[in-house]
Coordinates of C-alpha atoms in Angstrom, one line a residue:
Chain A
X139 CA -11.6 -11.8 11.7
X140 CA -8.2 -10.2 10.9
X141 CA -8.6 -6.4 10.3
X142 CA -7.2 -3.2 10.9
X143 CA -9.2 0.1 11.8
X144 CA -8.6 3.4 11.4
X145 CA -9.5 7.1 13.5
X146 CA -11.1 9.2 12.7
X147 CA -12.2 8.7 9.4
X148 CA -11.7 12.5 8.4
X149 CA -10.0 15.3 10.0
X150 CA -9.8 18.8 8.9
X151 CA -7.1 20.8 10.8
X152 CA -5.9 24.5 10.8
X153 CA -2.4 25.1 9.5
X154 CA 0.0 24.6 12.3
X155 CA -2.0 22.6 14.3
X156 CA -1.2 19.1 15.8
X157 CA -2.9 15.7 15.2
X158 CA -3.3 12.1 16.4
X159 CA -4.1 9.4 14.1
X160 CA -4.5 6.3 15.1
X161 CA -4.6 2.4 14.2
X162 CA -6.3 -0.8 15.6
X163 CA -5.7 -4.3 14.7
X164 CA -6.8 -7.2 15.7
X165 CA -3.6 -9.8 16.4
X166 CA 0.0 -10.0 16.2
X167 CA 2.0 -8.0 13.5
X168 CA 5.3 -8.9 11.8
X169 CA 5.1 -5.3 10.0
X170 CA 3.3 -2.4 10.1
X171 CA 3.6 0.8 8.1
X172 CA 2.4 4.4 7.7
X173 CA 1.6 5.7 4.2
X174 CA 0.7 9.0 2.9
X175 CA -1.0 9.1 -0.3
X176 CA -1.0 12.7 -1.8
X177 CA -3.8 14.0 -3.8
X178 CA -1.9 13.2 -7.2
X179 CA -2.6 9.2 -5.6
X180 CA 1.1 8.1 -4.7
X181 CA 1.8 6.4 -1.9
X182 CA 4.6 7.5 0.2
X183 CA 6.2 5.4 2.9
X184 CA 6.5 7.5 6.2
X185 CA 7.0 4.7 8.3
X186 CA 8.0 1.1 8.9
X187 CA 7.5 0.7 12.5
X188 CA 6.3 -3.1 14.0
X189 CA 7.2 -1.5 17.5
X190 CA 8.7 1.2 18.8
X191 CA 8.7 5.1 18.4
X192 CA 9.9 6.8 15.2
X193 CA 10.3 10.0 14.6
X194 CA 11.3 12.0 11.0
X195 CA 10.7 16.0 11.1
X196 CA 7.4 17.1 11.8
X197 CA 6.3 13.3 12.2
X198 CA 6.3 10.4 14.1
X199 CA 4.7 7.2 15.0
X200 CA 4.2 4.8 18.0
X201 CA 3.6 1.4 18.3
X202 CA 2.6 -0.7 21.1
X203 CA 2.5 -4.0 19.7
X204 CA 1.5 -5.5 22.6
X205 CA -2.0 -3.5 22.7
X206 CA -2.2 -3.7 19.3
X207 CA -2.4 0.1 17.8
X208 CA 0.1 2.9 16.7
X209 CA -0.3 6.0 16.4
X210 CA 0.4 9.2 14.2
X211 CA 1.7 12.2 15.3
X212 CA 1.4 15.3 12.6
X213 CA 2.6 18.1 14.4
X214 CA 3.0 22.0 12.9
X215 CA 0.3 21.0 9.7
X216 CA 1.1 22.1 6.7
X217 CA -1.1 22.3 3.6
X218 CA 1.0 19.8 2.0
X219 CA 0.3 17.3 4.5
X220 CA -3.3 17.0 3.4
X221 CA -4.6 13.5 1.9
X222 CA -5.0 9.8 2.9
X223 CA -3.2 8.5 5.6
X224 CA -3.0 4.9 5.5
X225 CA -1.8 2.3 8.2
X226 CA -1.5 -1.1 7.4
X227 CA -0.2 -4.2 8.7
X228 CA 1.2 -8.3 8.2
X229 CA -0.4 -9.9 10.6
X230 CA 1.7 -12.9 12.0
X231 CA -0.7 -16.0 11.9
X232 CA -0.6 -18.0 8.7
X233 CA -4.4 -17.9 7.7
X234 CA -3.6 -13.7 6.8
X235 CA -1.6 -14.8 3.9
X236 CA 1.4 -12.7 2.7
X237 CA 0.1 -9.2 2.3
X238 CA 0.0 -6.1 3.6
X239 CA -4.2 -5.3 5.3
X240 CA -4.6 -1.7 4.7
X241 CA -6.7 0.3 7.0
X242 CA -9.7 2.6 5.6
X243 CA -7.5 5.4 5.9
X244 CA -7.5 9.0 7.5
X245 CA -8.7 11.6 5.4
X246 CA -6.6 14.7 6.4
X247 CA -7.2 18.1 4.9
X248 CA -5.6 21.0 6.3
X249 CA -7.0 24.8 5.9
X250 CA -4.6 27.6 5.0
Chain B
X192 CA 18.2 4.0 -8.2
X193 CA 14.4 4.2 -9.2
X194 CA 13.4 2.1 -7.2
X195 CA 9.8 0.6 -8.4
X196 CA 8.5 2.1 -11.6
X197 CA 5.4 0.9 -13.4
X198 CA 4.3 1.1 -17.0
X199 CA 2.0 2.2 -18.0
X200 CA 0.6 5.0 -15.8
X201 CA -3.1 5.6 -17.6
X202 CA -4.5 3.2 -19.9
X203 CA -8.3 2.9 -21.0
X204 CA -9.4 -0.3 -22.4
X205 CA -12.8 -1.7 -23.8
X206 CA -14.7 -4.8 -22.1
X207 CA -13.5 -7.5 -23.5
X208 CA -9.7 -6.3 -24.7
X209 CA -6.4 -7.6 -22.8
X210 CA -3.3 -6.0 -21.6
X211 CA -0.2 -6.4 -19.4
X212 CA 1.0 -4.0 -16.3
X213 CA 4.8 -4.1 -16.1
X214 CA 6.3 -3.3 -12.2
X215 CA 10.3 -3.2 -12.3
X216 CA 12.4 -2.9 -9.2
X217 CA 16.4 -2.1 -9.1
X218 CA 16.1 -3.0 -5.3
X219 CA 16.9 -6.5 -5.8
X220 CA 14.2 -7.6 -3.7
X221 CA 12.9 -11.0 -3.6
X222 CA 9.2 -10.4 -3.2
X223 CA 6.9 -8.4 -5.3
X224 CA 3.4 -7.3 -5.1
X225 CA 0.5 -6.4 -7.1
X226 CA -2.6 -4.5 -5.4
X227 CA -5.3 -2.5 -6.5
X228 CA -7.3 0.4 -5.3
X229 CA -11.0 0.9 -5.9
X230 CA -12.2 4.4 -5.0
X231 CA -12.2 5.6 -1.3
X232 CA -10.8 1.9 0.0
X233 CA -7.4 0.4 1.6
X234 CA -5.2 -1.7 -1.0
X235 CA -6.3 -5.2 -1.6
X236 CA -3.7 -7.9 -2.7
X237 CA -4.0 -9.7 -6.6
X238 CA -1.2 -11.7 -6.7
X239 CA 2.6 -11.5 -5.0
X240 CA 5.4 -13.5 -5.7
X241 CA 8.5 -14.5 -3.4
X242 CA 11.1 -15.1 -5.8
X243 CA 12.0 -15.4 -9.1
X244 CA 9.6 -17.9 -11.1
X245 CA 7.4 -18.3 -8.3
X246 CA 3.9 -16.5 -7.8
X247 CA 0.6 -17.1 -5.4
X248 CA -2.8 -15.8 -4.8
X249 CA -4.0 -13.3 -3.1
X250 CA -6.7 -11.8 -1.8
X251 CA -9.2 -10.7 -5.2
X252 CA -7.0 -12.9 -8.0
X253 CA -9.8 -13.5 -10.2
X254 CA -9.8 -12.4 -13.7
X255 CA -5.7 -11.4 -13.6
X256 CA -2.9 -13.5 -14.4
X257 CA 1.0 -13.2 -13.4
X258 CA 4.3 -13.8 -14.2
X259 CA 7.9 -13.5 -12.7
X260 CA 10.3 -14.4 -15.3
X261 CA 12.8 -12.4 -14.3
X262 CA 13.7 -11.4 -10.2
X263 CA 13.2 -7.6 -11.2
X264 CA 9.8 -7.6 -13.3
X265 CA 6.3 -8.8 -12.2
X266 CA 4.0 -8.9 -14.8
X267 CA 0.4 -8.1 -14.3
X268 CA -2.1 -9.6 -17.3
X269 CA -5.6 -9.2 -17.8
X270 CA -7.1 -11.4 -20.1
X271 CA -11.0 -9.8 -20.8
X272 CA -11.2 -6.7 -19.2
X273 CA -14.5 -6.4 -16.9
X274 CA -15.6 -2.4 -15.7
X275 CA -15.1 -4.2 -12.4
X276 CA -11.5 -3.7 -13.2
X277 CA -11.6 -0.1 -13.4
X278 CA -9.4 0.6 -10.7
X279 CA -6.0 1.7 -9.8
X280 CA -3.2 -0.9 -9.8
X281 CA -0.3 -0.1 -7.8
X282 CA 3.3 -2.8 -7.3
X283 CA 5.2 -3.2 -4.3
X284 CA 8.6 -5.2 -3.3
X285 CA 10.5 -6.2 0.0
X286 CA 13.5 -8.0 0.5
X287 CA 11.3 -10.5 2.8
X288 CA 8.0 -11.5 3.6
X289 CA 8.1 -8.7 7.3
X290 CA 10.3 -6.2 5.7
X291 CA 9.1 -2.7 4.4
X292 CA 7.2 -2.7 1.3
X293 CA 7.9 -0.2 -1.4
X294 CA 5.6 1.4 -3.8
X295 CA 5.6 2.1 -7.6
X296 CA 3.5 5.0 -8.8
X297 CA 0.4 2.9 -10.1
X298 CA -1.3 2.4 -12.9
X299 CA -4.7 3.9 -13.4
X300 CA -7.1 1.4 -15.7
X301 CA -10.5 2.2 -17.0
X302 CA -12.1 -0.5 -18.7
X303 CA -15.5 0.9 -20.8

């Protein structure tokens, strides 16, 4: 079926290192986005990126729709950069309904 | 600009009781969203609508009701809340179906 998967499942990093995250799915997308949701539970949009390379500050994102992941780049972690990192995508074929699938997510927690 | 606010942001209820979410956007965006979150999972889809007076099913509708009166409200009713509706409740809107989805602040619900 339709789904999107997320790695790793849980990362724990050293200030001012650098990180991959990374997101599979399973057919076409139409949309695709990276959220970070903070440990006070919002969800902030980092990300709307259906192809291409992004980049905004110490982030940025890759996708290559045609192999069907993107990936995360956090580079010089701060503390502040620790929570859930969620990818999720609209897939293209009809039967997946007009939604956003969210990944499981990337727990992230970075040590001072 | 706001951009998506929700009221309210905590509410308890009792099995049984009913309430109504209320998701406003000042984006004018066509197409509005109501997921939820159950602890340590993605977003999941309710109910979204694509325009004013319009809404559909989506992915766990059971047990809520909506309504789209007006292009920049989306209303969010539960009728007789279960503790399977404990959850968090967030809103989202787009322009269209493929473009970026923006998030309100959710709504945490505890039903008892």
């Amino acid at each position: 079926g339709i789904q999107v998967e997320q790695s790793p499942p849980d990362l724990i990093l050293q200030e001012g290192a650098n990180s991959t995250l990374r997101c599979n799915f399973s057919d076409s997308v139409n949309n695709l986005q990276w959220f970070h949701q903070n440990p006070w539970g919002q969800l902030i949009n980092l990300f709307y990126i259906p192809s291409g390379t992004k980049q905004n500050g110490r982030l940025s994102a890759t996708t290559v729709a045609t192999e069907r992941y993107s990936l995360l780049y956090i580079s010089s972690s701060q503390t502040t950069d620790s929570g859930v990192y969620f990818c999720a995508v609209s897939f293209r074929i009809k039967a997946a309904g007009n939604k956003l699938t969210f990944g499981g997510g990337t727990r992230v927690l970075v040590k001072p | 600009n706001a951009g998506v606010t929700q009221t309210p942001k905590f509410r308890v209820l009792k099995t049984g009781q009913s309430m109504t979410l209320l998701c406003a956007q000042d984006m004018n965006h066509e197409y509005m969203y109501w997921y939820r979150q159950d602890p340590g999972m993605g977003l999941r889809l309710i109910h979204y609508s694509v325009g004013e007076g319009t809404t559909a099913k989506g992915e766990v509708p059971d047990g809520y009701n909506v309504s789209r009166l007006k292009k920049q409200n989306f209303l969010l009713g539960l009728e007789s809340a279960a503790p399977s509706q404990t959850s968090v409740y967030f809103c989202a809107s787009s322009y269209e179906r493929t473009n970026e989805q923006y998030f309100g602040p959710g709504t945490r619900l505890t039903v008892t």
